[in-house]
Every structure is written in structure tokens, then in C-alpha cells.
PDB file of C-alpha atoms and ligand atoms in Angstrom:
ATOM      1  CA  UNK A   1     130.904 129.464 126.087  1.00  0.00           C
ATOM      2  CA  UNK A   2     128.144 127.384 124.367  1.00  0.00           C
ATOM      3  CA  UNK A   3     124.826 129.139 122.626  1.00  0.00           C
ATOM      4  CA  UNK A   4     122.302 130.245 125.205  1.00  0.00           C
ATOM      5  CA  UNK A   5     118.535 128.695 124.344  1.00  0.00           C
ATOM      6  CA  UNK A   6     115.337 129.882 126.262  1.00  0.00           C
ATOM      7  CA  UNK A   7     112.918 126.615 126.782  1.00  0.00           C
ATOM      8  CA  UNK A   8     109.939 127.015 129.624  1.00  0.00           C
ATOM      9  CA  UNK A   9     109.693 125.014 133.115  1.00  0.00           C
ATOM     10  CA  UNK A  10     107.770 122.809 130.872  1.00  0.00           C
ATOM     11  CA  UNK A  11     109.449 121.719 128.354  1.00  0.00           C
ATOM     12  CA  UNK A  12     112.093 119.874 130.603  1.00  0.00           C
ATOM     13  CA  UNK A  13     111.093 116.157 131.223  1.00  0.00           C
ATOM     14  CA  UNK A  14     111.735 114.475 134.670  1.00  0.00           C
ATOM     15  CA  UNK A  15     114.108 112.123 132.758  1.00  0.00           C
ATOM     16  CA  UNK A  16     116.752 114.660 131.349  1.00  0.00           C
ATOM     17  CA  UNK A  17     115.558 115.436 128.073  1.00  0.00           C
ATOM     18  CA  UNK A  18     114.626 118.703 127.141  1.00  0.00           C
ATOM     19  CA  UNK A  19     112.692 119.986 123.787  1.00  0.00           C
ATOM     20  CA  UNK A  20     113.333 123.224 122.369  1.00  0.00           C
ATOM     21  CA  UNK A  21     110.330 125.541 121.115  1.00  0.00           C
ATOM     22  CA  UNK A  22     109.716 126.123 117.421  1.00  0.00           C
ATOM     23  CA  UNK A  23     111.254 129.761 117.176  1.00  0.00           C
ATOM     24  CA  UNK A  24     114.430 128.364 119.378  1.00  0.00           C
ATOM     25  CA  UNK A  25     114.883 125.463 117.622  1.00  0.00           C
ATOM     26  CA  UNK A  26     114.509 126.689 114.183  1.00  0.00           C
ATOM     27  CA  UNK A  27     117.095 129.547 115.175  1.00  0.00           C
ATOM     28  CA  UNK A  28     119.672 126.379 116.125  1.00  0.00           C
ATOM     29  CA  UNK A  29     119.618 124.569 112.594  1.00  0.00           C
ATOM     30  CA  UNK A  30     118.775 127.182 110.389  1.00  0.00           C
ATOM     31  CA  UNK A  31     120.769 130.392 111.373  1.00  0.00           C
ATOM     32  CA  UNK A  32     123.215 128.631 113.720  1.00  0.00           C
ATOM     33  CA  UNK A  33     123.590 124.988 111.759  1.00  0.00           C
ATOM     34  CA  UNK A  34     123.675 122.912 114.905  1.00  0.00           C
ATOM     35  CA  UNK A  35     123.611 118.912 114.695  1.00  0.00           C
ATOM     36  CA  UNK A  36     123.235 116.186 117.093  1.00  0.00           C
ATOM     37  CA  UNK A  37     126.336 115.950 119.469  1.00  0.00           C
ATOM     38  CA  UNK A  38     126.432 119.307 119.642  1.00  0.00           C
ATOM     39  CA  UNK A  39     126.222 120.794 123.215  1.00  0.00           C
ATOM     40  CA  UNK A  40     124.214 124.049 124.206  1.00  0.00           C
ATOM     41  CA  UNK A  41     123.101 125.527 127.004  1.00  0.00           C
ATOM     42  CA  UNK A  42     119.343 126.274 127.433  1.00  0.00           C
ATOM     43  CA  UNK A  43     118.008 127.767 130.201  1.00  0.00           C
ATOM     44  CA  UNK A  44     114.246 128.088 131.792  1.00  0.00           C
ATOM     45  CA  UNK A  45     113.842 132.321 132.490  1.00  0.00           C
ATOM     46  CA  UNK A  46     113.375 131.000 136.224  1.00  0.00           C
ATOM     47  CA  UNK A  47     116.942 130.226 137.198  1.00  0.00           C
ATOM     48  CA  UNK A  48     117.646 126.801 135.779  1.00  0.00           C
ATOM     49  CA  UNK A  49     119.586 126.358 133.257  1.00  0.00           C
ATOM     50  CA  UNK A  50     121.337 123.058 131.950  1.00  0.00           C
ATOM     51  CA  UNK A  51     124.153 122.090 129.425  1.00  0.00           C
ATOM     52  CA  UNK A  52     122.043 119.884 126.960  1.00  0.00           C
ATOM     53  CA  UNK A  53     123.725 117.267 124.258  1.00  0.00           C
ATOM     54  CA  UNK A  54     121.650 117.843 120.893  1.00  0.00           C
ATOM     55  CA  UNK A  55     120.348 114.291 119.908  1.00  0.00           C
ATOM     56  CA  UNK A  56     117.892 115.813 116.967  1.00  0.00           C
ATOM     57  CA  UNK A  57     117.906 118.958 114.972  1.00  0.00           C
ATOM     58  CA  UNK A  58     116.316 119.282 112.103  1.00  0.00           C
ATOM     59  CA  UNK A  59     113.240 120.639 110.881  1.00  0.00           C
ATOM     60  CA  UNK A  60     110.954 118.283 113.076  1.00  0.00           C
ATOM     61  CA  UNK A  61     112.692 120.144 115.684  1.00  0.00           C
ATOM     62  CA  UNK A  62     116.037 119.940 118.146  1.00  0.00           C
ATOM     63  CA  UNK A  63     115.256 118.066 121.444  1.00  0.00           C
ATOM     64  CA  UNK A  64     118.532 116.538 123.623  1.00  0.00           C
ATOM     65  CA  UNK A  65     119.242 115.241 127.501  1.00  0.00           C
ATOM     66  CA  UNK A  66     120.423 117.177 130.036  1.00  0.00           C
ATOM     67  CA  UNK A  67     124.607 116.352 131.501  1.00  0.00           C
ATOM     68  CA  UNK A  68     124.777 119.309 133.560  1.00  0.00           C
ATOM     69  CA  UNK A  69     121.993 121.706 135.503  1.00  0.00           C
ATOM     70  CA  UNK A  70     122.994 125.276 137.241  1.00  0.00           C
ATOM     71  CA  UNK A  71     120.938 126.802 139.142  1.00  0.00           C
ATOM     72  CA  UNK A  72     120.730 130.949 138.703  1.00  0.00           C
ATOM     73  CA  UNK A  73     123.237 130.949 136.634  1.00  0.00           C
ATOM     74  CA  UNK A  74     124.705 134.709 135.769  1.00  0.00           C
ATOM     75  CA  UNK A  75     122.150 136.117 138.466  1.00  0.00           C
ATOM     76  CA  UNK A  76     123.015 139.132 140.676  1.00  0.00           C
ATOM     77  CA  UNK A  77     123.844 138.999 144.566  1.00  0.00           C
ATOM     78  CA  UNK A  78     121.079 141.672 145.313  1.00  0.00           C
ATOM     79  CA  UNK A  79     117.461 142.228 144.796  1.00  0.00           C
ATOM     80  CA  UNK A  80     117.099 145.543 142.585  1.00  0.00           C
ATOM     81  CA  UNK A  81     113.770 146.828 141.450  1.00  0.00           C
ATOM     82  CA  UNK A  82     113.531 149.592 139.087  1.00  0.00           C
ATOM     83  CA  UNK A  83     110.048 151.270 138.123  1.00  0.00           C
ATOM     84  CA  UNK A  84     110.087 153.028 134.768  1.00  0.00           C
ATOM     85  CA  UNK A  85     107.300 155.690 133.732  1.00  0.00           C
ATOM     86  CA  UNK A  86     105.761 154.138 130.202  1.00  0.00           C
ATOM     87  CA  UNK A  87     107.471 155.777 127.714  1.00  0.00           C
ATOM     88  CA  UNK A  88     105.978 157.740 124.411  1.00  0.00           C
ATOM     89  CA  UNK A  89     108.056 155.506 122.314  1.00  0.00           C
ATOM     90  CA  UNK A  90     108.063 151.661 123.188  1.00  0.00           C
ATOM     91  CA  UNK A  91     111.437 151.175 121.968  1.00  0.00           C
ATOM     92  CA  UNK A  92     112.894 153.878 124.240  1.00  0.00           C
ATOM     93  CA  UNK A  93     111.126 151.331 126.896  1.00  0.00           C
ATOM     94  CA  UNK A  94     112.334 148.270 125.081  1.00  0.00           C
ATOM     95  CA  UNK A  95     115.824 149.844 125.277  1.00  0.00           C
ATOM     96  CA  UNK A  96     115.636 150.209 129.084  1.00  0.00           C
ATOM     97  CA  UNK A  97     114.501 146.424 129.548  1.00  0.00           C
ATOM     98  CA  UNK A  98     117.070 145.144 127.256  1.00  0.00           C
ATOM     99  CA  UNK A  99     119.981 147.123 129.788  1.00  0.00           C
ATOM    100  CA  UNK A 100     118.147 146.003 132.937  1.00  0.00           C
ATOM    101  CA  UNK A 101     118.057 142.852 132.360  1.00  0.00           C
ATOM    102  CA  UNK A 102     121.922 142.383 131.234  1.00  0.00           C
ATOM    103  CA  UNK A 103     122.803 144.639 134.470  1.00  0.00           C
ATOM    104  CA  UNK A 104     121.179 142.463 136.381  1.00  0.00           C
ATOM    105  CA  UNK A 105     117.236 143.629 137.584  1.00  0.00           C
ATOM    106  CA  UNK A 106     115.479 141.365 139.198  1.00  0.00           C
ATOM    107  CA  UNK A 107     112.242 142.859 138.904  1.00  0.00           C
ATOM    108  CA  UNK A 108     110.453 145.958 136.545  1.00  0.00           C
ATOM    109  CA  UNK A 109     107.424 147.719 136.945  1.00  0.00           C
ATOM    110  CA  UNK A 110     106.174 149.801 134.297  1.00  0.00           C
ATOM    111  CA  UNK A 111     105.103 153.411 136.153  1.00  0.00           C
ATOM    112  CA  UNK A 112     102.047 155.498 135.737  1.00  0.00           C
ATOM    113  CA  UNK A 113     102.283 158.990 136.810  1.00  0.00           C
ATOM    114  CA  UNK A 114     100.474 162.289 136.664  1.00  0.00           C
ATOM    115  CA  UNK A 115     102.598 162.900 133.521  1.00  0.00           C
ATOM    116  CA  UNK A 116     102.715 159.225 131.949  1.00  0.00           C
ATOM    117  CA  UNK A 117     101.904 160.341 127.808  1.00  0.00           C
ATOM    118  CA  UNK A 118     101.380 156.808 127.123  1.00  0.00           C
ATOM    119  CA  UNK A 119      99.282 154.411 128.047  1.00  0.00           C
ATOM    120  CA  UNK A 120      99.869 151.574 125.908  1.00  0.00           C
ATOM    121  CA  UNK A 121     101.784 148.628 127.283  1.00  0.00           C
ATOM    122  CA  UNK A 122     102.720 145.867 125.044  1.00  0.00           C
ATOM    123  CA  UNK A 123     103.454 143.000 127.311  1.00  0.00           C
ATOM    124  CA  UNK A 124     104.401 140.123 124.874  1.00  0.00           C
ATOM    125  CA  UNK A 125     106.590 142.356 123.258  1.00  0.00           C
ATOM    126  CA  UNK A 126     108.369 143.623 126.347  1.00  0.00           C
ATOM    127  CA  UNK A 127     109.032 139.667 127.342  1.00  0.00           C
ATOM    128  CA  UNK A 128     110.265 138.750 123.929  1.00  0.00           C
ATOM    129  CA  UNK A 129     112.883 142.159 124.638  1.00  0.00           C
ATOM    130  CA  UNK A 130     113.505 140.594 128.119  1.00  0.00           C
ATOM    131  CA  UNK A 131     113.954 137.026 127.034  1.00  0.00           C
ATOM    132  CA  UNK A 132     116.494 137.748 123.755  1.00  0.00           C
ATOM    133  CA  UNK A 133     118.321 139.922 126.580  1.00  0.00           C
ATOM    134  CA  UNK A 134     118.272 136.774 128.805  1.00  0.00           C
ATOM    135  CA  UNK A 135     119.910 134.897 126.428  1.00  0.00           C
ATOM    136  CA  UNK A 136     122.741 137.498 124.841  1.00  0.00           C
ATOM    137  CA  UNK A 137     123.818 137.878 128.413  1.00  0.00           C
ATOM    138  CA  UNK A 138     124.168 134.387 129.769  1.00  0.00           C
ATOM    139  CA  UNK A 139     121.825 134.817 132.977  1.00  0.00           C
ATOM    140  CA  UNK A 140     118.735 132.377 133.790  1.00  0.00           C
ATOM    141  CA  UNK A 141     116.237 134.198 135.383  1.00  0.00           C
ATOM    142  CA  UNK A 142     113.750 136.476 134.017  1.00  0.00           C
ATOM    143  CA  UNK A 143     113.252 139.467 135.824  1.00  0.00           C
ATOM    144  CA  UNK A 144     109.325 139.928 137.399  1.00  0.00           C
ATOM    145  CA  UNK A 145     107.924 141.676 135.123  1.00  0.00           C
ATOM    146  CA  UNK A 146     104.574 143.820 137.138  1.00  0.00           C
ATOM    147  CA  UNK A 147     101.815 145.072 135.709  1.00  0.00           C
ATOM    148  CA  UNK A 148     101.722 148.913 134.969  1.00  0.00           C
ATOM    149  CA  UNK A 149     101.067 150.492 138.609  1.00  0.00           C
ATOM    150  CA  UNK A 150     100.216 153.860 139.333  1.00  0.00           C
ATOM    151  CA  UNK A 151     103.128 155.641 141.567  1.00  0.00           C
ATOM    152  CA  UNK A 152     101.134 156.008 144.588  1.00  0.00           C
ATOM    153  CA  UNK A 153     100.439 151.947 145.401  1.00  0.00           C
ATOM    154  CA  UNK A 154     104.553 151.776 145.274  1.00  0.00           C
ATOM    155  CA  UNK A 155     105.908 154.702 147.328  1.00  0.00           C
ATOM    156  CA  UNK A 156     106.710 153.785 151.495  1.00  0.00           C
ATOM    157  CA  UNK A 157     109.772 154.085 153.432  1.00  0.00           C
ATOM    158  CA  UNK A 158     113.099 152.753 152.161  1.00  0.00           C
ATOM    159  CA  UNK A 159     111.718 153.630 148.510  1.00  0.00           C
ATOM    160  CA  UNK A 160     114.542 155.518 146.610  1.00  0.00           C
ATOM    161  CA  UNK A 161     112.611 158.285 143.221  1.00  0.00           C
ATOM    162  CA  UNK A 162     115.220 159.940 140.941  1.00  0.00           C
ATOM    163  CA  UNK A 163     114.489 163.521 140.662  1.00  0.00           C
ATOM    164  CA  UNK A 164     116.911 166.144 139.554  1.00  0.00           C
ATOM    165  CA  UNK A 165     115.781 168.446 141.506  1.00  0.00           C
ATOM    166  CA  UNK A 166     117.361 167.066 144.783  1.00  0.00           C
ATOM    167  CA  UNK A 167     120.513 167.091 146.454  1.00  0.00           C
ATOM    168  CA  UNK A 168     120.993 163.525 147.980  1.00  0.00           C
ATOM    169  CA  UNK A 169     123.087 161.645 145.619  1.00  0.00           C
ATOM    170  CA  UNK A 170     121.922 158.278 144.406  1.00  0.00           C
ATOM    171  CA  UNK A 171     125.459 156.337 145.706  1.00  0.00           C
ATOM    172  CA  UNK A 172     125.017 158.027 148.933  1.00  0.00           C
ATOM    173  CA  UNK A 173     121.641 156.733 149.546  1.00  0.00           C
ATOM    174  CA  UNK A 174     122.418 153.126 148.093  1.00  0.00           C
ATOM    175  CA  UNK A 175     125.136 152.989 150.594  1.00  0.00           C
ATOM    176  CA  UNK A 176     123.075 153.245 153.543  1.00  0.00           C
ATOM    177  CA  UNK A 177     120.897 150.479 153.105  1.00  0.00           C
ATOM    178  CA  UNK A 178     121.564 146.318 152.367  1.00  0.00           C
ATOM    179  CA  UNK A 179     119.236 144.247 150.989  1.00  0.00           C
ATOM    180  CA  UNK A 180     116.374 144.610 148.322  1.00  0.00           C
ATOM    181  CA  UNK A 181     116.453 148.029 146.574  1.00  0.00           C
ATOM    182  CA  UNK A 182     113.764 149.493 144.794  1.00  0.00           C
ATOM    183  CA  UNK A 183     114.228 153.071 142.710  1.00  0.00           C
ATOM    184  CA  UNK A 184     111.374 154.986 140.182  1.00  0.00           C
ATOM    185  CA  UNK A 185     112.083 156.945 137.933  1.00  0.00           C
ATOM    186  CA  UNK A 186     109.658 159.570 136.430  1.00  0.00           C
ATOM    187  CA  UNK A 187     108.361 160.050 132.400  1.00  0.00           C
ATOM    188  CA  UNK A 188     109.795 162.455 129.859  1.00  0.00           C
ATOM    189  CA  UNK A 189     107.478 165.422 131.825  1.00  0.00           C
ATOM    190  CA  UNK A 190     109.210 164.216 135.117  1.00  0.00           C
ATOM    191  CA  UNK A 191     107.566 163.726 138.500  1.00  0.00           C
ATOM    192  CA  UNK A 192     105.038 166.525 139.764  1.00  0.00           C
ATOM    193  CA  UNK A 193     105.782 168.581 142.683  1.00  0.00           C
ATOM    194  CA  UNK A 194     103.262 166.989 144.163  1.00  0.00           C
ATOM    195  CA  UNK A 195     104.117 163.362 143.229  1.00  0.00           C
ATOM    196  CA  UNK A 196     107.832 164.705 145.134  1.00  0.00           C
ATOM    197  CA  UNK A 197     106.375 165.681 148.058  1.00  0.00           C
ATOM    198  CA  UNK A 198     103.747 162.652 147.856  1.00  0.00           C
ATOM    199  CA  UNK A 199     107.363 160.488 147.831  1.00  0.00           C
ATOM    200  CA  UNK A 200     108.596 162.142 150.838  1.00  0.00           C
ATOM    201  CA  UNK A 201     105.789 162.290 153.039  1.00  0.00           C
ATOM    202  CA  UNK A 202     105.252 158.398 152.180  1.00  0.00           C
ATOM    203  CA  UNK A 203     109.158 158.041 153.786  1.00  0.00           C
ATOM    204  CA  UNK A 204     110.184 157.308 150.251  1.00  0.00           C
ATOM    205  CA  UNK A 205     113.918 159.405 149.536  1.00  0.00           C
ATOM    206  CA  UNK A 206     114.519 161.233 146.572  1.00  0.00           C
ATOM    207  CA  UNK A 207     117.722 160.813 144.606  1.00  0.00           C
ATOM    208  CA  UNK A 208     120.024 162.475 142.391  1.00  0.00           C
ATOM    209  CA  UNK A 209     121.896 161.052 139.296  1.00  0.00           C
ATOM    210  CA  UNK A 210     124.400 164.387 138.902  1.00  0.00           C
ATOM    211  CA  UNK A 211     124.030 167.260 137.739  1.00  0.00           C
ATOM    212  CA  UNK A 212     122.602 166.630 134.165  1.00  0.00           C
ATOM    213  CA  UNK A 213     119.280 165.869 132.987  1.00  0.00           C
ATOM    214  CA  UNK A 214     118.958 162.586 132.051  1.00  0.00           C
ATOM    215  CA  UNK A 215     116.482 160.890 129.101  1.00  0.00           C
ATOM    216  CA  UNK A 216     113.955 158.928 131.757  1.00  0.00           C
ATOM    217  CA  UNK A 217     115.165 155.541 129.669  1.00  0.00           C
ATOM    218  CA  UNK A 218     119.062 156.724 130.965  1.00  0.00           C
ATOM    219  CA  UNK A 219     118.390 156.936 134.300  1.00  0.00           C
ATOM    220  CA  UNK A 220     116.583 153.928 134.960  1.00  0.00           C
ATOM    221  CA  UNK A 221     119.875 152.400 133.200  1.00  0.00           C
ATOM    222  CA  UNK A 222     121.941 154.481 135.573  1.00  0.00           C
ATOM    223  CA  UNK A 223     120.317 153.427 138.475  1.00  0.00           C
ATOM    224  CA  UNK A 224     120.649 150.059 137.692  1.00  0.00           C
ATOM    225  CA  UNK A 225     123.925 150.330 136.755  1.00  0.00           C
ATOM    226  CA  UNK A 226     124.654 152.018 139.949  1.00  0.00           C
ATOM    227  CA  UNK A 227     123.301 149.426 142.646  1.00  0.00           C
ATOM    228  CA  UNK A 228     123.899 146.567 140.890  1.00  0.00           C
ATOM    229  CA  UNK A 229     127.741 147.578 140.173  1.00  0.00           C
ATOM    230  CA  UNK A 230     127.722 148.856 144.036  1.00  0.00           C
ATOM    231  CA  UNK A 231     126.545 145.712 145.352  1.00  0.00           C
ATOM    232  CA  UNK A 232     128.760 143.406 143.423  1.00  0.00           C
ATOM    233  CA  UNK A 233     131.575 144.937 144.427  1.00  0.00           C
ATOM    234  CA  UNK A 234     130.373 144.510 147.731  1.00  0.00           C
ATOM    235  CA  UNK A 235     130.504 148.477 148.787  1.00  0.00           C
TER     236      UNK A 235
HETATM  237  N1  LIG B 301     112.157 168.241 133.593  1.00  0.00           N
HETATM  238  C1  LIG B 301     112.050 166.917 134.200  1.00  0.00           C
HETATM  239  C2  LIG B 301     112.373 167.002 135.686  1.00  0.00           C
HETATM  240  O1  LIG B 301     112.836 168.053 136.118  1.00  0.00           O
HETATM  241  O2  LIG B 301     112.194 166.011 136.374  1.00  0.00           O
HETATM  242  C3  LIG B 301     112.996 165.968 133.497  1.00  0.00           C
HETATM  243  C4  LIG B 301     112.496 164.575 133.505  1.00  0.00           C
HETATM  244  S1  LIG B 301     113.713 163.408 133.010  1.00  0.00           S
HETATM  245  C5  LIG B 301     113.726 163.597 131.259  1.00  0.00           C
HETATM  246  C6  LIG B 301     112.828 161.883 133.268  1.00  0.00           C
HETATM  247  C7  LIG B 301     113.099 161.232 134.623  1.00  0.00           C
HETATM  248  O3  LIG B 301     114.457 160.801 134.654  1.00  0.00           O
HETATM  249  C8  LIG B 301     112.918 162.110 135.833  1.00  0.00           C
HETATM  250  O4  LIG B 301     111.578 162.091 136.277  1.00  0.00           O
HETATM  251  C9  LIG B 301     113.849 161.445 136.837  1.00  0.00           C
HETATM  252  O5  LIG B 301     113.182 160.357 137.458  1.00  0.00           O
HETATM  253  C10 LIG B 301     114.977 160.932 135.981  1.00  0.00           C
HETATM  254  N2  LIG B 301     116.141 161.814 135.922  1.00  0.00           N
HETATM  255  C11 LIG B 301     116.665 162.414 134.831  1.00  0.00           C
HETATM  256  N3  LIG B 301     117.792 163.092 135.151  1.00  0.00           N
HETATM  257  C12 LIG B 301     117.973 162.925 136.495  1.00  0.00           C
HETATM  258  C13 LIG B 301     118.943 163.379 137.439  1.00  0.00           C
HETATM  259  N4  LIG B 301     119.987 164.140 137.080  1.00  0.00           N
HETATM  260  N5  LIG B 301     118.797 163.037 138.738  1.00  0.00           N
HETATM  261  C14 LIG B 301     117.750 162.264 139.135  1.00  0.00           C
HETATM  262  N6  LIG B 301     116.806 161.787 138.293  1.00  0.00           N
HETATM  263  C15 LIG B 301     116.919 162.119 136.981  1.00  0.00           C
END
């Protein structure tokens, strides 16, 4: 399996020939040692990706011409979004996006609820997480990454919130429904009692992940895990 690269829309010409950025292309000849003729695959975050010859590489930089394209190469059959409450720690965060996308998400929305600790969000640092994930895991497309949204604006029917405190079971509830799925999952505090009933009056179902309390970081993972592994195997 050739070397994954990560170039943007951009940086692909309408004649084949593709230039890698400075970070990417200094990661192929200094760490990796690539030279010309050698073939890697470098793909665009929004489903493209192509198997590109290497004509330069050196430290001007590593450009080459397309022979193959793919289009959403290594992405999932389903839709799956998973809302995570910021976290107090960003890498317990970064952890979560690094999982979600190899599993599969195709989109994330950072949560805030009555109990959120944190409020900072570091964007650039989540897509670099996101991207290096991309890459490690052979897909092509970038899950959409939202902006941090306050619980409220997401809940409605057909919604699926992880709460502990329930008795539906997650696979139950997953099995019921095709198409795009959508699950929150609450902050190290949890969801209120009043976010809960919020959820249900909104139509929104609330979910169990067994009988143990997960870290919020784990079940977003879990549920991931869950729908995505459900829905490729076509259950
Ligand atoms: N004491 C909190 C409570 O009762 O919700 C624990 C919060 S838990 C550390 C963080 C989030 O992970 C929860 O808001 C929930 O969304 C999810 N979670 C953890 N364990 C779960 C379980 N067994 N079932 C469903 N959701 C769970």
C-alpha cells in the first residue's frame, strides 16, 4: 500500500500534476527518503485521492502527475454524526477525533452543555489531529468539522443522546433506523436532568452504552464504533 499524502483541492492542476505542501513534502524526502519514480498516493480531505508518480523531491519541494484518481476512497457506507461535549483536556478531545475519523465519522460537532468546563476550542489543532488521522488510515475525506453548538440548536426527532441513566440500548435504537445517524454525548459532569428531558420532549431518544460509566471521550468512540461497525456489516 503506497504512503498516504494530504494536498488541498488546490494544489491539483487540471493537467495531472499535483504539488505537495511544504510540511508534506518535506516529510517525503527527509523522514521517508522518497525520489522521483517513486509512486504515492495523496489524497485531497474531500474524497479524491490519486496515485501520483514523484517527478521532483528534494528540498525545492516534491511535485508529480497523477496515473490513477479514486474517488472516496476508504469512506464509510453511512452518514454518522457524533457530537462531543468540549473536553477539560484537549487531548482527551484530540483522542476522540483521531478514533472517529479512522472508524469512519463523517461529521463532528464539538457540544456545549449546561456542564461543558471548557470553553476553549482549538480548531487548527483539531484539523491537523483529523488530517494525520486521514492519512494513517487510508480514507479521503475529512469529516465536517462544525463549529462548537450549544445542545439545544441540535436535539429533534430521530436524534440518538448517550446517557447512562436509560434503559434503551444504543444497538437497539441504531437498528431501527437507516440512513444518516446522529448521537451526543454529554461532558465529564454528564447531561442535566433537564438537558434529558429537554432531549426527549424535542423527540430526540436517549441511549445506553451498558452498564458501565464510560469516560465522555469512550463513548463517543463507542458510539462510533457501534454504528459504523453495524452499518458495514449491513445489520
Ligand atoms: N455522572 C455522569 C452521568 O451520569 O451522565 C457521567 C458522565 S460520562 C463521564 C460522560 C458522557 O459519556 C455522558 O454524558 C454520556 O453521554 C456518556 N456515557 C458514559 N457512559 C455511558 C453509558 N454507560 N451509557 C450511555 N452514555 C454514557
Amino acid at each position: 500500500m503506497d504512503r498516504f499524502f494530504f494536498a488541498p483541492p488546490e494544489a491539483f492542476s487540471p493537467t495531472g500534476h499535483v504539488v505537495l505542501p511544504p510540511d508534506e513534502a518535506k516529510h517525503a524526502v527527509k523522514v521517508l527518503r522518497l525520489r522521483p519514480g517513486a509512486t504515492i498516493t495523496v489524497v485531497d480531505g474531500q474524497g479524491y485521492a490519486a496515485r501520483v508518480q514523484i517527478e521532483q523531491a528534494d528540498r525545492q519541494g516534491v511535485h508529480g502527475h497523477v496515473t490513477s484518481e479514486h474517488k472516496n476512497l476508504g469512506e464509510p457506507v453511512h452518514e454518522l454524526t457524533v457530537g462531543l461535549a468540549l473536553l477539560k483536556q484537549q487531548k482527551r478531545y484530540n483522542l476522540f477525533l483521531e478514533k472517529a475519523v479512522e472508524l469512519g465519522v463523517t461529521g463532528i460537532i464539538p457540544l456545549l452543555t449546561e456542564r461543558t468546563e471548557s470553553r476553549n476550542w482549538r480548531e487548527d489543532r483539531a484539523r491537523q489531529v483529523m488530517t494525520a488521522a486521514l492519512k494513517q488510515c487510508n480514507r479521503s475525506r475529512l469529516p465536517d468539522l462544525h463549529p462548537p453548538t450549544p445542545l439545544h440548536q441540535l436535539l429533534g426527532p430521530g436524534i440518538l443522546v448517550a446517557d447512562p441513566n436509560t434503559d434503551t440500548a444504543l444497538m437497539t435504537a441504531i437498528h431501527q433506523g437507516e440512513g444518516p445517524v446522529r448521537i451526543l454525548v454529554g461532558p465529564e459532569g454528564g447531561f442535566t436532568e433537564d438537558e434529558c428531558r429537554l432531549a426527549i420532549d424535542s423527540g430526540a431518544e436517549l441511549v445506553r452504552l451498558g452498564s458501565r460509566r464510560l469516560r465522555a471521550e469512550t463513548a463517543a468512540i463507542c458510539c462510533a464504533a457501534a454504528v459504523v461497525l453495524a452499518g458495514e456489516s449491513g445489520t
